[in-house]
CSV table of C-alpha atoms in Angstrom, one decimal:
chain,number,residue,atom,x,y,z
A,1,MET,CA,127.0,199.1,-6.6
A,2,ARG,CA,124.2,201.6,-7.3
A,3,SER,CA,124.8,204.8,-9.1
A,4,VAL,CA,124.1,207.9,-7.0
A,5,ARG,CA,124.2,211.5,-8.2
A,6,VAL,CA,124.7,213.7,-5.2
A,7,PRO,CA,125.0,217.4,-5.8
A,8,ILE,CA,127.9,219.1,-4.0
A,9,LEU,CA,128.2,222.7,-3.1
A,10,VAL,CA,131.7,223.6,-4.0
A,11,GLY,CA,133.5,225.9,-6.2
A,12,LEU,CA,131.4,229.1,-5.8
A,13,ILE,CA,133.9,231.4,-4.1
A,14,LEU,CA,135.4,234.0,-6.5
A,15,ALA,CA,133.6,235.5,-9.5
A,16,MET,CA,134.8,238.8,-10.8
A,17,ALA,CA,136.2,239.6,-14.3
A,18,GLY,CA,139.7,240.8,-14.7
A,19,MET,CA,141.2,239.2,-11.6
A,20,VAL,CA,144.8,238.4,-11.9
A,21,GLY,CA,147.2,236.9,-9.4
A,22,THR,CA,147.2,234.5,-6.5
A,23,LEU,CA,145.5,234.2,-3.1
A,24,SER,CA,146.6,231.8,-0.4
A,25,GLY,CA,145.8,230.9,3.1
A,26,VAL,CA,142.1,232.1,3.1
A,27,THR,CA,139.9,230.5,5.7
A,28,GLY,CA,136.3,230.9,6.7
A,29,ALA,CA,137.5,232.5,10.0
A,30,GLN,CA,139.0,235.5,8.2
A,31,GLU,CA,137.0,238.7,8.2
A,32,SER,CA,137.8,239.6,4.6
A,33,THR,CA,138.9,237.8,1.5
A,34,PRO,CA,142.1,239.2,0.1
A,35,ALA,CA,141.8,240.6,-3.4
A,36,ILE,CA,143.7,239.7,-6.5
A,37,LYS,CA,143.6,243.3,-7.6
A,38,ASP,CA,143.8,246.5,-5.5
A,39,GLN,CA,140.8,247.8,-3.6
A,40,GLU,CA,140.0,250.4,-6.3
A,41,THR,CA,138.5,247.6,-8.5
A,42,GLY,CA,135.9,246.8,-5.9
A,43,THR,CA,137.1,243.2,-5.9
A,44,VAL,CA,137.5,243.0,-2.1
A,45,GLU,CA,133.9,244.1,-1.5
A,46,LEU,CA,132.5,241.7,-4.1
A,47,LEU,CA,134.5,238.7,-2.9
A,48,ASP,CA,133.5,239.4,0.7
A,49,GLY,CA,129.9,239.6,-0.3
A,50,TYR,CA,130.1,236.4,-2.3
A,51,VAL,CA,131.7,234.4,0.4
A,52,ALA,CA,129.3,235.8,3.0
A,53,ALA,CA,126.3,234.9,0.9
A,54,LEU,CA,127.7,231.4,0.3
A,55,ASN,CA,128.4,230.8,4.0
A,56,ALA,CA,125.0,232.3,4.9
A,57,HIS,CA,123.5,229.7,2.5
A,58,ASP,CA,121.8,232.3,0.4
A,59,GLY,CA,121.5,230.6,-3.0
A,60,GLN,CA,119.7,233.5,-4.7
A,61,GLU,CA,122.4,235.9,-3.7
A,62,VAL,CA,125.2,233.6,-4.7
A,63,ALA,CA,123.5,232.9,-8.1
A,64,GLY,CA,123.6,236.6,-8.7
A,65,TYR,CA,127.4,236.4,-9.2
A,66,TYR,CA,126.8,234.3,-12.2
A,67,ALA,CA,125.7,235.4,-15.7
A,68,GLU,CA,122.0,234.8,-16.4
A,69,ASP,CA,122.9,231.9,-18.7
A,70,ALA,CA,125.9,230.6,-16.8
A,71,VAL,CA,126.8,226.9,-16.8
A,72,VAL,CA,128.2,225.0,-13.8
A,73,THR,CA,129.4,221.5,-14.4
A,74,GLN,CA,130.5,218.9,-11.8
A,75,ALA,CA,133.1,216.9,-13.8
A,76,VAL,CA,132.8,213.9,-11.5
A,77,TYR,CA,129.2,213.3,-12.6
A,78,GLU,CA,128.5,212.9,-16.3
A,79,GLY,CA,125.7,215.2,-17.3
A,80,ASN,CA,125.5,216.9,-13.9
A,81,THR,CA,125.2,220.5,-15.3
A,82,PHE,CA,123.3,223.5,-13.9
A,83,THR,CA,122.4,226.2,-16.4
A,84,GLY,CA,121.2,229.7,-15.4
A,85,ARG,CA,120.8,231.4,-12.1
A,86,ASP,CA,117.6,229.5,-11.0
A,87,GLU,CA,119.2,226.1,-11.4
A,88,ILE,CA,122.4,227.3,-9.7
A,89,ALA,CA,120.4,228.6,-6.7
A,90,ARG,CA,118.5,225.3,-6.5
A,91,TRP,CA,121.7,223.4,-6.6
A,92,ILE,CA,123.0,225.4,-3.7
A,93,GLY,CA,119.8,224.8,-1.8
A,94,ASP,CA,120.2,221.0,-2.3
A,95,ASN,CA,123.7,221.2,-0.9
A,96,VAL,CA,122.7,223.2,2.1
A,97,ALA,CA,119.9,220.7,2.8
A,98,GLY,CA,122.5,218.0,3.2
A,99,LEU,CA,125.0,220.1,5.2
A,100,PRO,CA,123.0,222.7,7.0
A,101,ASP,CA,126.1,224.1,8.7
A,102,LEU,CA,128.2,224.2,5.5
A,103,ASP,CA,131.3,226.3,5.7
A,104,VAL,CA,133.4,227.0,2.6
A,105,SER,CA,136.9,228.5,2.4
A,106,VAL,CA,139.3,229.4,-0.4
A,107,VAL,CA,142.8,227.9,-0.1
A,108,SER,CA,144.3,229.5,-3.1
A,109,VAL,CA,143.3,231.2,-6.4
A,110,THR,CA,145.4,231.7,-9.5
A,111,GLY,CA,144.1,233.7,-12.5
A,112,ALA,CA,144.8,235.6,-15.6
A,113,ASP,CA,142.4,237.8,-17.6
A,114,ASP,CA,139.1,236.0,-17.8
A,115,ARG,CA,140.0,232.6,-16.2
A,116,LEU,CA,140.4,231.6,-12.5
A,117,VAL,CA,141.5,228.3,-11.0
A,118,ARG,CA,140.6,228.0,-7.3
A,119,GLU,CA,141.4,225.5,-4.7
A,120,TRP,CA,138.7,225.3,-2.0
A,121,VAL,CA,137.7,223.2,1.0
A,122,TYR,CA,134.2,222.8,2.5
A,123,TRP,CA,133.1,221.1,5.6
A,124,GLY,CA,130.1,220.5,7.8
A,125,ALA,CA,128.0,217.9,9.6
A,126,TYR,CA,125.9,215.7,7.4
A,127,THR,CA,122.6,216.0,9.3
A,128,GLY,CA,120.3,216.6,6.3
A,129,GLN,CA,119.9,214.6,3.1
A,130,PHE,CA,121.2,214.9,-0.4
A,131,PRO,CA,119.0,213.7,-3.3
A,132,GLY,CA,119.6,210.0,-3.8
A,133,ALA,CA,121.6,209.5,-0.7
A,134,PRO,CA,120.8,208.1,2.8
A,135,ALA,CA,119.9,210.7,5.5
A,136,GLY,CA,122.8,212.1,7.4
A,137,GLU,CA,123.7,210.9,10.9
A,138,GLY,CA,125.9,213.8,11.9
A,139,GLN,CA,129.0,212.6,10.0
A,140,THR,CA,131.7,215.2,9.6
A,141,VAL,CA,132.3,215.9,5.9
A,142,GLU,CA,135.5,217.7,4.6
A,143,LEU,CA,136.0,218.0,0.9
A,144,ARG,CA,138.8,219.6,-1.1
A,145,GLY,CA,138.5,220.4,-4.7
A,146,VAL,CA,139.4,222.7,-7.6
A,147,SER,CA,137.2,224.9,-9.8
A,148,VAL,CA,138.0,226.4,-13.2
A,149,MET,CA,136.0,229.5,-13.8
A,150,GLU,CA,135.5,231.6,-17.0
A,151,LEU,CA,134.5,235.3,-16.4
A,152,GLU,CA,132.9,237.9,-18.6
A,153,ASP,CA,131.7,241.4,-17.8
A,154,GLY,CA,132.2,240.9,-14.0
A,155,GLU,CA,130.2,237.6,-13.9
A,156,ILE,CA,130.9,233.9,-13.9
A,157,VAL,CA,129.8,232.5,-17.3
A,158,ARG,CA,131.2,228.9,-16.8
A,159,GLU,CA,132.5,226.9,-13.9
A,160,THR,CA,133.8,223.3,-13.9
A,161,LEU,CA,134.3,221.6,-10.5
A,162,TYR,CA,136.8,218.8,-9.8
A,163,TYR,CA,136.9,216.9,-6.4
A,164,ASP,CA,137.4,213.5,-4.8
A,165,ASN,CA,133.9,212.1,-5.1
A,166,LEU,CA,134.9,208.7,-3.6
A,167,SER,CA,136.0,210.5,-0.5
A,168,PHE,CA,132.8,212.4,-0.3
A,169,LEU,CA,130.5,209.4,-0.9
A,170,THR,CA,132.4,207.5,1.7
A,171,GLN,CA,132.1,210.3,4.2
A,172,ILE,CA,128.3,210.4,3.8
A,173,GLY,CA,127.9,206.7,3.9
A,174,VAL,CA,127.0,205.9,0.3
A,175,MET,CA,130.2,203.9,-0.3
A,176,GLY,CA,132.2,201.7,2.1
A,177,ALA,CA,135.7,202.7,3.1
A,178,ALA,CA,138.2,201.7,0.4
A,179,THR,CA,140.7,199.0,1.3
A,180,PRO,CA,144.1,198.6,-0.4
A,181,ALA,CA,144.4,195.7,-2.8
A,182,ALA,CA,146.5,192.8,-1.6
A,183,ASN,CA,149.8,192.2,-3.4
């Protein structure tokens, strides 16, 4: 089995300091993202803009929600870390290249002070290509995961992503379907 490092766009949905509480039932079809705090904090407007930039595949705008020296790590790949806004924007671009119709939704968010834990889902048709993977043939991809984010001064300073990489690699044709072991 060959080793493949495939960047995944996930975990970039909420990014504002001081968010406290829980969101649930957020889907891409909704017009606005519910806020954890009241509207006076500007959280609703910021979250709406962030989600809109992500679903518009605007890597530069999404990267603007991160601190200049932010670090994003995909825990499923050893050493797969993106540091700074430029690398984060490039990472988003790589993901959109694989899933040109990528759509991301927040399922739930729980947070306190400067830390958020978000559950998300993304889906799209794999019609492009991820670095190190075969070209897409239109396979439908749906991936669920969780991100842990650290916030400071209204920006994301660190994010760690966790998701089912075997499911993802199977969906894009890198791995064969898993079969249960015989007893």
